[in-house]
PDB file of C-alpha atoms in Angstrom:
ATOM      1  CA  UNK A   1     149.394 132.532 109.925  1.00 28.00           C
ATOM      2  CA  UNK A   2     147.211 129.817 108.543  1.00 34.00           C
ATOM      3  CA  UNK A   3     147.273 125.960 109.223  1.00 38.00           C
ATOM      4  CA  UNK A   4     148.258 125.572 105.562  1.00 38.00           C
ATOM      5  CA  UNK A   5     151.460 128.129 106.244  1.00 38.00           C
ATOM      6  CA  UNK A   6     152.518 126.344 109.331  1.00 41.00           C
ATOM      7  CA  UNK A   7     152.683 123.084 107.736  1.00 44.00           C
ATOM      8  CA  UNK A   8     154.679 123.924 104.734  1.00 42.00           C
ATOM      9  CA  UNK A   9     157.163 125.870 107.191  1.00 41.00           C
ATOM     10  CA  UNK A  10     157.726 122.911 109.475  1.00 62.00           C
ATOM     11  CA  UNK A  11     157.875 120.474 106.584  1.00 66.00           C
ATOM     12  CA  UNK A  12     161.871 119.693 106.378  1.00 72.00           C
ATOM     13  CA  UNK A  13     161.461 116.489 104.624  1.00 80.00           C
ATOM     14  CA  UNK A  14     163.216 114.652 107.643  1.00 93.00           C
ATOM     15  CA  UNK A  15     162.024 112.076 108.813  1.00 97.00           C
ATOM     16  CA  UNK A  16     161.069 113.410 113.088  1.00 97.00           C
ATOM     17  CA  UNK A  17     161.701 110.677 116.148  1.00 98.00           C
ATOM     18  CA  UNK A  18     159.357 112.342 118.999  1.00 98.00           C
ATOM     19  CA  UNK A  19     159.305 111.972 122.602  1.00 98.00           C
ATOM     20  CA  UNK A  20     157.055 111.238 125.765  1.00 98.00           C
ATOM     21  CA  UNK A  21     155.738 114.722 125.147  1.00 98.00           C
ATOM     22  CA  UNK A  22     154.709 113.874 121.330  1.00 98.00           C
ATOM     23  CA  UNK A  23     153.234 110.390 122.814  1.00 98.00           C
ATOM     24  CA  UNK A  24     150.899 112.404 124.455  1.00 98.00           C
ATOM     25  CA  UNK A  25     149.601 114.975 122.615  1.00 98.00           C
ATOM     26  CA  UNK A  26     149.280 112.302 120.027  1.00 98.00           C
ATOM     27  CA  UNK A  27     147.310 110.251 122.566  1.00 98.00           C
ATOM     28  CA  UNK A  28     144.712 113.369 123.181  1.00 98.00           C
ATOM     29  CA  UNK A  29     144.636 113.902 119.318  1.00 98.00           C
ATOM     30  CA  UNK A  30     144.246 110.807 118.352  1.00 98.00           C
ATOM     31  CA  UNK A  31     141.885 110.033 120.778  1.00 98.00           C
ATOM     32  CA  UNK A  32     139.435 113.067 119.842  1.00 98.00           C
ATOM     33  CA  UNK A  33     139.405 112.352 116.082  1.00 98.00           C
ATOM     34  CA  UNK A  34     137.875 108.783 117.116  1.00 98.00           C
ATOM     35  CA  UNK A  35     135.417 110.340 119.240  1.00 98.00           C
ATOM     36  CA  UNK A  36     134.085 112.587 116.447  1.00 98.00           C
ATOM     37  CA  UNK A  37     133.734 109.498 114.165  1.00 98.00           C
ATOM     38  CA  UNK A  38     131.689 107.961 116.948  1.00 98.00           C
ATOM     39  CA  UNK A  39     129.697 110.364 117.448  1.00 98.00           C
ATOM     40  CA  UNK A  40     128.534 110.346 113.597  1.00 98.00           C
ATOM     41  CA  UNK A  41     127.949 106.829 114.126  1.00 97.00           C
ATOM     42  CA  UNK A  42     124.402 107.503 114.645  1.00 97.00           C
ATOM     43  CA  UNK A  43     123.584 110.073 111.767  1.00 98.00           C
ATOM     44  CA  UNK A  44     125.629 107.927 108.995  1.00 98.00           C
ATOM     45  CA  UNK A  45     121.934 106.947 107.375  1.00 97.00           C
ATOM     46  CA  UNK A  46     119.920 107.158 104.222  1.00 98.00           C
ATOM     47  CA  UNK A  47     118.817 110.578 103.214  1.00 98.00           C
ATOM     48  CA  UNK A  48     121.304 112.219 105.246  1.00 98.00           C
ATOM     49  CA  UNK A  49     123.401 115.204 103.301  1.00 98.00           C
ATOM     50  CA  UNK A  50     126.971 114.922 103.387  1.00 98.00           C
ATOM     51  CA  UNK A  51     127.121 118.522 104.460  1.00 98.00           C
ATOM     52  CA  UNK A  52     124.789 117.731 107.367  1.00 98.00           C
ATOM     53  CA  UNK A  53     127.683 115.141 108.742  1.00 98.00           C
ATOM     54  CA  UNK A  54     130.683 117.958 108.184  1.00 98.00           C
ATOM     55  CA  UNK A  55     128.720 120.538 110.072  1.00 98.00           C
ATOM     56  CA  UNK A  56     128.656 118.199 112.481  1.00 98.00           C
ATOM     57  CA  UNK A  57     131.739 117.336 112.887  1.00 98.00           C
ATOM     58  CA  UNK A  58     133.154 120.795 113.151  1.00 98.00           C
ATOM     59  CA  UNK A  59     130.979 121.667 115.723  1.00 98.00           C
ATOM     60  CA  UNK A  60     132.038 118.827 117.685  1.00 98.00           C
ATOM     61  CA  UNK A  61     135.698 119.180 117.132  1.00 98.00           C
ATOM     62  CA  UNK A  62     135.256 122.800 118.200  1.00 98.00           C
ATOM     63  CA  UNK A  63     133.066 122.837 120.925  1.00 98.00           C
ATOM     64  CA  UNK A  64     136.026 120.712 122.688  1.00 98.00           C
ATOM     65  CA  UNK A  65     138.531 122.987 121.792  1.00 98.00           C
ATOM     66  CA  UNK A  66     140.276 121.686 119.269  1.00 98.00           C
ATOM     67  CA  UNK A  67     140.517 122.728 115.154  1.00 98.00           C
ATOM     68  CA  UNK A  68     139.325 120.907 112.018  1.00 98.00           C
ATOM     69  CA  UNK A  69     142.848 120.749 110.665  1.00 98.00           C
ATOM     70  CA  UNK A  70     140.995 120.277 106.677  1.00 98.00           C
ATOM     71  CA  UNK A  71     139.201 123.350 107.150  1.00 97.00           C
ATOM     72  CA  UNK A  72     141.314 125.867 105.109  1.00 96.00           C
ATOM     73  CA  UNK A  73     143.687 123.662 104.286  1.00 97.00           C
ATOM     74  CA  UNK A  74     145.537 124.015 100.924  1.00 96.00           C
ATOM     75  CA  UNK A  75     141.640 126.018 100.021  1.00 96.00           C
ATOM     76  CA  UNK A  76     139.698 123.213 101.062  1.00 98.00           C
ATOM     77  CA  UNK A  77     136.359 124.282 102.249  1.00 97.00           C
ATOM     78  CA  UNK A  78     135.424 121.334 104.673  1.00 98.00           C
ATOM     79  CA  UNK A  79     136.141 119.641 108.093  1.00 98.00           C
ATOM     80  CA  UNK A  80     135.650 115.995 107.219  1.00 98.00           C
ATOM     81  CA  UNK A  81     136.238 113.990 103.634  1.00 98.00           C
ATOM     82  CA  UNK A  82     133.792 111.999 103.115  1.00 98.00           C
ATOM     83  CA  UNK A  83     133.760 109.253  99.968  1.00 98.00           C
ATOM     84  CA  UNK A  84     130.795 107.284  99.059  1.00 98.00           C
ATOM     85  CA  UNK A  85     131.350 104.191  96.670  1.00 98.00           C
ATOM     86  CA  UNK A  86     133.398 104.489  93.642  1.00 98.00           C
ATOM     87  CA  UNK A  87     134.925 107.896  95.038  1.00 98.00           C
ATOM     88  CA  UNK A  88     138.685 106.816  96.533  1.00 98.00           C
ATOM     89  CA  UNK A  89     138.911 110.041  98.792  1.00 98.00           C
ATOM     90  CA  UNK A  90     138.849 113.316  99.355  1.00 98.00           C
ATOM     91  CA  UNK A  91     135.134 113.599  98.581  1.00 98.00           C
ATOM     92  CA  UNK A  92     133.935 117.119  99.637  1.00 98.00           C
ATOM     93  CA  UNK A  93     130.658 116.924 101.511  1.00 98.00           C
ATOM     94  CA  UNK A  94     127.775 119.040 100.347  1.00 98.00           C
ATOM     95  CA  UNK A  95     124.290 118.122  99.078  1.00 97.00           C
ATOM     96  CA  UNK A  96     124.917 115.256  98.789  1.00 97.00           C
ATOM     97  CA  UNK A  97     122.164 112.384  99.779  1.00 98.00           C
ATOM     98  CA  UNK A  98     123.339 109.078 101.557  1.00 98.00           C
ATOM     99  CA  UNK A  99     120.813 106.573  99.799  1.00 98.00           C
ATOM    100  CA  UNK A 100     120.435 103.042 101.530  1.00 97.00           C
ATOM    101  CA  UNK A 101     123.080 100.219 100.263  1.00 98.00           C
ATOM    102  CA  UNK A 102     125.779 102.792  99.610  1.00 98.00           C
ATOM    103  CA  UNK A 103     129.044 102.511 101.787  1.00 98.00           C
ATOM    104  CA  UNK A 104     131.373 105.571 102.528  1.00 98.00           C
ATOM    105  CA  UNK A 105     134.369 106.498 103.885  1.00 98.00           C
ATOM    106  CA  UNK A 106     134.698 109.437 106.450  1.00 98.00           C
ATOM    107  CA  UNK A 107     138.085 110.792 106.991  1.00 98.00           C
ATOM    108  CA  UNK A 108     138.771 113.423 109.757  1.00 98.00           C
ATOM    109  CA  UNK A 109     141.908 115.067 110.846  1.00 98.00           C
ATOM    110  CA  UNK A 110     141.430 117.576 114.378  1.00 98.00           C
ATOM    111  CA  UNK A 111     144.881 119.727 115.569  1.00 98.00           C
ATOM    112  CA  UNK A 112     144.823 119.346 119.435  1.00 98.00           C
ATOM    113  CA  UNK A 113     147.495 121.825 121.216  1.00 98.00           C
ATOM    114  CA  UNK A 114     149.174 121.627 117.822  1.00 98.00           C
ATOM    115  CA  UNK A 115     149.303 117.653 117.291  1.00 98.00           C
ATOM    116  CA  UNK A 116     147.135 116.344 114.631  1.00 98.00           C
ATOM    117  CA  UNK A 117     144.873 112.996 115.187  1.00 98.00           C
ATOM    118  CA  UNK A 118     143.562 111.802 111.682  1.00 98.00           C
ATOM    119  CA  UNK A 119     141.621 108.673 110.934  1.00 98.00           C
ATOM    120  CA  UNK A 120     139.346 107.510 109.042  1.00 98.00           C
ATOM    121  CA  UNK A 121     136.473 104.832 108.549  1.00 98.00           C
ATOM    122  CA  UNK A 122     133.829 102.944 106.755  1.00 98.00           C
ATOM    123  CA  UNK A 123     130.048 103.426 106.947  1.00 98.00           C
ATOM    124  CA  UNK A 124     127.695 100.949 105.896  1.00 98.00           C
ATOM    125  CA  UNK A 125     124.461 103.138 104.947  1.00 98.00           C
ATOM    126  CA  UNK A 126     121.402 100.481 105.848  1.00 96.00           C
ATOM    127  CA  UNK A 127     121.579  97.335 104.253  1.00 96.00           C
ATOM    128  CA  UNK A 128     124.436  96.582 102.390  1.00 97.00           C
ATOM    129  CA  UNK A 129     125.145  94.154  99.246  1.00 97.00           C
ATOM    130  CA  UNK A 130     127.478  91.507 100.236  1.00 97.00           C
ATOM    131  CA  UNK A 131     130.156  92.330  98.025  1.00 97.00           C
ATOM    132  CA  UNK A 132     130.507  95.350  99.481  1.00 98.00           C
ATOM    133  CA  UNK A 133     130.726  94.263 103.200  1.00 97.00           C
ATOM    134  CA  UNK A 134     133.363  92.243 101.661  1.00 98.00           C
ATOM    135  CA  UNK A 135     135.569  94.513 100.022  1.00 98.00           C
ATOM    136  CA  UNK A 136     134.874  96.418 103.441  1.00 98.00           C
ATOM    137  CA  UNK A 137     136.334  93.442 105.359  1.00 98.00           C
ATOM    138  CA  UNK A 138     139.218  93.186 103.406  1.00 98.00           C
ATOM    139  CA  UNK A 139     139.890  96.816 104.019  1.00 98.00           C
ATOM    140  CA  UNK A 140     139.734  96.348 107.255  1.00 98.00           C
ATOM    141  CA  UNK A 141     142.253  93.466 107.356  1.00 98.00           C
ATOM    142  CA  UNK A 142     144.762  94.705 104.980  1.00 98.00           C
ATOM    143  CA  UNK A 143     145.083  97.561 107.703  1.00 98.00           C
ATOM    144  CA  UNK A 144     145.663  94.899 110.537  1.00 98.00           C
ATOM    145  CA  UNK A 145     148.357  93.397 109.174  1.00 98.00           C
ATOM    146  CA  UNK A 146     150.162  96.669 107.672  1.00 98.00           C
ATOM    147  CA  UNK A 147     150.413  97.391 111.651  1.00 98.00           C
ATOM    148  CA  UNK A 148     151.335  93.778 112.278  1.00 98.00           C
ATOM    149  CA  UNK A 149     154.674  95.171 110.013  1.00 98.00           C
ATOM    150  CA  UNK A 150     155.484  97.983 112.205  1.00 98.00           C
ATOM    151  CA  UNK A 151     158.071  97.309 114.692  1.00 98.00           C
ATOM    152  CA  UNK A 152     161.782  98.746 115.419  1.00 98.00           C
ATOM    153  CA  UNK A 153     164.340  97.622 112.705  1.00 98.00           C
ATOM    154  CA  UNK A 154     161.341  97.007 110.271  1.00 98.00           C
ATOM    155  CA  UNK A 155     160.770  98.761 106.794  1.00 98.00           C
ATOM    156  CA  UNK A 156     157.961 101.051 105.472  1.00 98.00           C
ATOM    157  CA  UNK A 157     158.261  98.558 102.234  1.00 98.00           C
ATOM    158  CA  UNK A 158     157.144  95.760 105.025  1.00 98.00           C
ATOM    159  CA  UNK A 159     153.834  97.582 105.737  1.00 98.00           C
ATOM    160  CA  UNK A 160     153.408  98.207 102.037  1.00 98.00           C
ATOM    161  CA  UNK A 161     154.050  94.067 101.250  1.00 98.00           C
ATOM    162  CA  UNK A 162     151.678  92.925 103.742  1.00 98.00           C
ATOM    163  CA  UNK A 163     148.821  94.732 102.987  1.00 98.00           C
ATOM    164  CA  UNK A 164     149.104  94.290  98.915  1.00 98.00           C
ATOM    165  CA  UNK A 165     149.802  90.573  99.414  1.00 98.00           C
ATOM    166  CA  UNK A 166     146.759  89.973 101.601  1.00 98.00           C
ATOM    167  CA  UNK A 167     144.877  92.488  99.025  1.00 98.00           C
ATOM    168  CA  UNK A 168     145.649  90.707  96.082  1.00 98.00           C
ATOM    169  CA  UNK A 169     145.155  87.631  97.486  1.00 98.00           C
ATOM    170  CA  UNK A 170     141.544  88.472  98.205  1.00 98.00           C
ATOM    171  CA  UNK A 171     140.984  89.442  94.343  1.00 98.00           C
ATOM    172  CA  UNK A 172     140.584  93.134  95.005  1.00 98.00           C
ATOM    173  CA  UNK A 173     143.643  95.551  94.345  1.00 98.00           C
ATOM    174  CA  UNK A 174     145.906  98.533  96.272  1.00 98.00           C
ATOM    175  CA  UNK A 175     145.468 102.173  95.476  1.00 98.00           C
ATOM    176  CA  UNK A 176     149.169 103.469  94.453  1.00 98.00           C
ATOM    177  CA  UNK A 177     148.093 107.210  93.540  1.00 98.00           C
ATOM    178  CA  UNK A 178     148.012 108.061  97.444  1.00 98.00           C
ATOM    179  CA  UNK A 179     150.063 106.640 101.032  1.00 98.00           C
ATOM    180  CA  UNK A 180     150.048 106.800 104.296  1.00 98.00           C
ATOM    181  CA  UNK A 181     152.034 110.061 105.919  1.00 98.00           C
ATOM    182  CA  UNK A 182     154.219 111.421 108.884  1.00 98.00           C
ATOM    183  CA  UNK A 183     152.364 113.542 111.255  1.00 98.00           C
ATOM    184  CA  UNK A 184     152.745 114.971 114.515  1.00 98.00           C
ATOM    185  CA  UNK A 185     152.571 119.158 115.090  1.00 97.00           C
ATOM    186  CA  UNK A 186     152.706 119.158 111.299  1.00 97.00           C
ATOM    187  CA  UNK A 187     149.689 117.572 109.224  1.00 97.00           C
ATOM    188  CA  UNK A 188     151.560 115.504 106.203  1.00 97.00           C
ATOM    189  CA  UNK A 189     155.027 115.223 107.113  1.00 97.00           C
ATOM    190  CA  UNK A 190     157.948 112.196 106.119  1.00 97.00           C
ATOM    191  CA  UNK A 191     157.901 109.570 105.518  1.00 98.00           C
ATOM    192  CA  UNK A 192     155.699 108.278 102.959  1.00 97.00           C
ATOM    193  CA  UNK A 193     153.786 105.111 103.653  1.00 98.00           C
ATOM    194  CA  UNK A 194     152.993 103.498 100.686  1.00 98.00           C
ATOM    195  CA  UNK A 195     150.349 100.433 100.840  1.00 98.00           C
ATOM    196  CA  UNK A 196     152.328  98.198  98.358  1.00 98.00           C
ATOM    197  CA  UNK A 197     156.099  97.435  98.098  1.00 97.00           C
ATOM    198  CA  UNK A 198     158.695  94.362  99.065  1.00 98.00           C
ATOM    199  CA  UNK A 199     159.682  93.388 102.174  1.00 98.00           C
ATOM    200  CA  UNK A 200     163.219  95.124 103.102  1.00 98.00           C
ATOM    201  CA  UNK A 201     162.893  98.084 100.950  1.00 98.00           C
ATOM    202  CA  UNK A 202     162.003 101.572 102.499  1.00 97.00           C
ATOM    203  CA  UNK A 203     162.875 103.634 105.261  1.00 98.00           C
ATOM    204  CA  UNK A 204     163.760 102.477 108.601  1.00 98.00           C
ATOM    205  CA  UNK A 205     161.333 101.846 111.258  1.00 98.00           C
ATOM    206  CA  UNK A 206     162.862 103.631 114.857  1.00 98.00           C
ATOM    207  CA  UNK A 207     160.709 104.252 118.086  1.00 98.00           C
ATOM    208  CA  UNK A 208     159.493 107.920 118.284  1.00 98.00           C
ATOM    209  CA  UNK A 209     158.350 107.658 114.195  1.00 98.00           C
ATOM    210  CA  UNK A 210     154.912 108.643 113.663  1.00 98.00           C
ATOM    211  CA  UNK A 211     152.696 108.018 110.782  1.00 98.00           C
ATOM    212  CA  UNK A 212     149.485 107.205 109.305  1.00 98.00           C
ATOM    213  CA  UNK A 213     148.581 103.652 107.680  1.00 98.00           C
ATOM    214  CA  UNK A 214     145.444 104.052 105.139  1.00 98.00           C
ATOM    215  CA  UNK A 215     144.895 101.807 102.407  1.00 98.00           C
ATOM    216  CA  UNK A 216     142.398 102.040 100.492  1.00 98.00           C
ATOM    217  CA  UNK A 217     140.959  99.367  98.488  1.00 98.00           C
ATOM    218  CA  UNK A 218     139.242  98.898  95.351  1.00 98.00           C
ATOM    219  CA  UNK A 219     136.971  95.982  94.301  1.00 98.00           C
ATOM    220  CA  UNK A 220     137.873  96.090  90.532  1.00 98.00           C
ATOM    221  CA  UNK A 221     141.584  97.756  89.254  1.00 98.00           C
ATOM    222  CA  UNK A 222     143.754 100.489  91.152  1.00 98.00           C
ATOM    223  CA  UNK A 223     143.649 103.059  88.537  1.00 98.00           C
ATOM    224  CA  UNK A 224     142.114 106.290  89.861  1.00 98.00           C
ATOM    225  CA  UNK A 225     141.519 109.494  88.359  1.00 98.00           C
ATOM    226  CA  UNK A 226     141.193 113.179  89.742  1.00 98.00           C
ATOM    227  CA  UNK A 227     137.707 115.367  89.118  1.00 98.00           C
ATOM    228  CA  UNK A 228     137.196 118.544  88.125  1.00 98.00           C
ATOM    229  CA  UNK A 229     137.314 120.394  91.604  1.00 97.00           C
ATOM    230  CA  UNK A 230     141.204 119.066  91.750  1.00 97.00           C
ATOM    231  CA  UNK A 231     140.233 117.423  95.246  1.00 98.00           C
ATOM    232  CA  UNK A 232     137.670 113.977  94.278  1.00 98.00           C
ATOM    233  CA  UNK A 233     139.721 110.759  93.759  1.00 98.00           C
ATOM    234  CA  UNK A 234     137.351 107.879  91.999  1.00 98.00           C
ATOM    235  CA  UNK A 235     138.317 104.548  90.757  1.00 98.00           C
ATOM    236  CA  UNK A 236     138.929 104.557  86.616  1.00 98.00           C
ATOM    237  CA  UNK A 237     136.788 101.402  86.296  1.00 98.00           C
ATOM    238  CA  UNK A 238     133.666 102.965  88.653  1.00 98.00           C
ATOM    239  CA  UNK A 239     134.022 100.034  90.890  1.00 98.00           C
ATOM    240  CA  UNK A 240     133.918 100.564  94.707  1.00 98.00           C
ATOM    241  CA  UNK A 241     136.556 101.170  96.488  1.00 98.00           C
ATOM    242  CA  UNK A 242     137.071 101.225 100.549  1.00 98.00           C
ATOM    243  CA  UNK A 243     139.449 103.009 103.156  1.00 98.00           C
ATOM    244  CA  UNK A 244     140.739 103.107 106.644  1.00 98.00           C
ATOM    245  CA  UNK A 245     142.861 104.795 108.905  1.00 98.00           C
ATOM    246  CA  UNK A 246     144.773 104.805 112.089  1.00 98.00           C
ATOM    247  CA  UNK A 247     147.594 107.327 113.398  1.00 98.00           C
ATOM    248  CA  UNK A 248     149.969 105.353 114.735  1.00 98.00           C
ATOM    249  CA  UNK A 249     153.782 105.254 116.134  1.00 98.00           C
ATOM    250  CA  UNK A 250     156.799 102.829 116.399  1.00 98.00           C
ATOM    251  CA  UNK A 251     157.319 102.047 120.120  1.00 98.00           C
ATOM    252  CA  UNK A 252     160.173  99.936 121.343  1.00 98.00           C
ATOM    253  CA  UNK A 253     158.866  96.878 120.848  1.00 96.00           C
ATOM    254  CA  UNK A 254     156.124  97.149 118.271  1.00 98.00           C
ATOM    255  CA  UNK A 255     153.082  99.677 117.255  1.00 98.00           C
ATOM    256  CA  UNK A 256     151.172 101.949 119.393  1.00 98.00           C
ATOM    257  CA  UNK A 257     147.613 103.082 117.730  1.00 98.00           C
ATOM    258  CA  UNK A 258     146.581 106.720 118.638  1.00 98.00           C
ATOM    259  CA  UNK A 259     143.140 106.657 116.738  1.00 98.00           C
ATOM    260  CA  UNK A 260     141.664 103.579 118.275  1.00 98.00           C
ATOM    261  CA  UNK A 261     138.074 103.921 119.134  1.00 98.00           C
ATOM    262  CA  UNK A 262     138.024 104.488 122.842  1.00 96.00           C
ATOM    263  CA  UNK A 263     134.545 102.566 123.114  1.00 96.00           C
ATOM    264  CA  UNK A 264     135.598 100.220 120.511  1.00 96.00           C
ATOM    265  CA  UNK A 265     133.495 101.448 117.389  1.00 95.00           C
ATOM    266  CA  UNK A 266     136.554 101.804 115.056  1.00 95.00           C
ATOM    267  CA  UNK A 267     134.837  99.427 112.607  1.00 93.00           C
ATOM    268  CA  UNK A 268     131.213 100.461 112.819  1.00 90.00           C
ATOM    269  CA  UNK A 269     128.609  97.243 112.457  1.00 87.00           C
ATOM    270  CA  UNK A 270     127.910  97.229 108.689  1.00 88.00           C
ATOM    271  CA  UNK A 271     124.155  95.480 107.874  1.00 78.00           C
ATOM    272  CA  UNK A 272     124.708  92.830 105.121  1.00 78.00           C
ATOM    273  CA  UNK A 273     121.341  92.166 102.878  1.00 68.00           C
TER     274      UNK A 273
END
């Protein structure tokens, strides 16, 4: 049975509250995911091809055992997503050219004894403008205070409300066409997480819940529209637009992150011109 077929079985639309035994295999997911994004680190430069990063990535992911859980997945083709400038997500890598001043996102998702560990981050391909480093930043902080949000008795709308205030607030605006996710042994799961809302509104935060937070961040309006091969988001307005990622959980007393970079890398160094 495929990955695909095993998600859509397990998919009840119930919301699951997991165990010491999920915490861990999250922990081993989670933490291998962040290691293949570190280890790109290195090859995210100009005239690399997109496809040159997936291949990567796969190999990595499988020569420790785990599986690329995008690879077959609903027909996609690909282990990583990877979204240069004006493209939202989902951006299928392939001969494609990194060129110096673009900025991309790289999303990965690895299945590790049947938990999935799925992040994502920005690159900063050589120098960058400043308004992109900014819109990066921003990213980057709308993300810090959506898991600021998450503790027992809170709301998804209270993730959603703190990262679109600080968003807006910052002149740039919130993707609504795509949220955050459960996860665990299956790879999109309840509850949705969306990146906008009001405070009090949503489902309720318990310890055991786990999810992803991923806004994603566009410098001009949030309108987005879907390409041809039924996978590429891009922004309506062709104006750049940023993402980030972290698997996380509700603990009893606040947020544990499974996706952390274990040499702290999670936000690679991006080179302002």
């Amino acid at each position: 049975m495929s990955e695909t077929e095993l998600d859509l079985e397990h998919r009840t639309g119930q919301i699951k509250v997991h165990g010491p035994e999920g915490f861990e295999g999250m922990r081993r997911a989670g933490r291998l995911a962040a290691e293949c994004l570190d280890m790109l680190i290195p090859h995210v430069v100009p005239g690399v091809l997109t496809d040159r990063l997936d291949t990567l990535a796969r190999e990595f992911i499988l020569d420790h055992g785990a599986l690329p859980a995008c690879l077959g997945y609903r027909g996609y083709t690909k282990t990583l997503c990877i979204s240069p400038n004006h493209i939202v997500c989902h951006g299928i890598p392939g001969e494609r050219v990194l060129r110096e001043g673009d900025i991309t996102n790289i999303d990965v998702t690895v299945v590790v004894d049947g938990w999935h560990g799925d992040t994502s981050r920005m690159f900063g391909v050589g120098e960058v403008a400043p308004r992109a480093k900014r819109l990066i930043d921003v990213t980057y902080e709308a993300m810090e205070r959506g898991l600021a949000a998450v503790k027992p008795g809170a709301r998804t709308g209270d993730i959603g409300h703190a990262i679109q205030t600080y968003v807006e607030s910052m002149r740039c605006s919130v993707v609504r066409d795509f949220c955050g996710h459960g996860l665990g042994k299956v790879f999109h799961d309840a509850p949705n997480i969306l990146h906008f809302g009001h405070r009090g509104e949503g489902d309720l935060l318990k310890p055991g819940m786990f999810f992803t937070i991923e806004p994603m961040v566009n410098l001009g309006k949030h309108p987005v529209k879907l390409l041809s091969d039924g996978w590429t988001a891009v922004t309506r307005d062709k104006s750049l637009s940023s993402q980030c990622e972290h698997s996380v959980a509700v603990t009893e007393d606040g947020v544990e992150v499974f996706t952390g970079s274990p040499v702290g890398l999670f936000k690679p160094p991006v080179a302002s011109a």
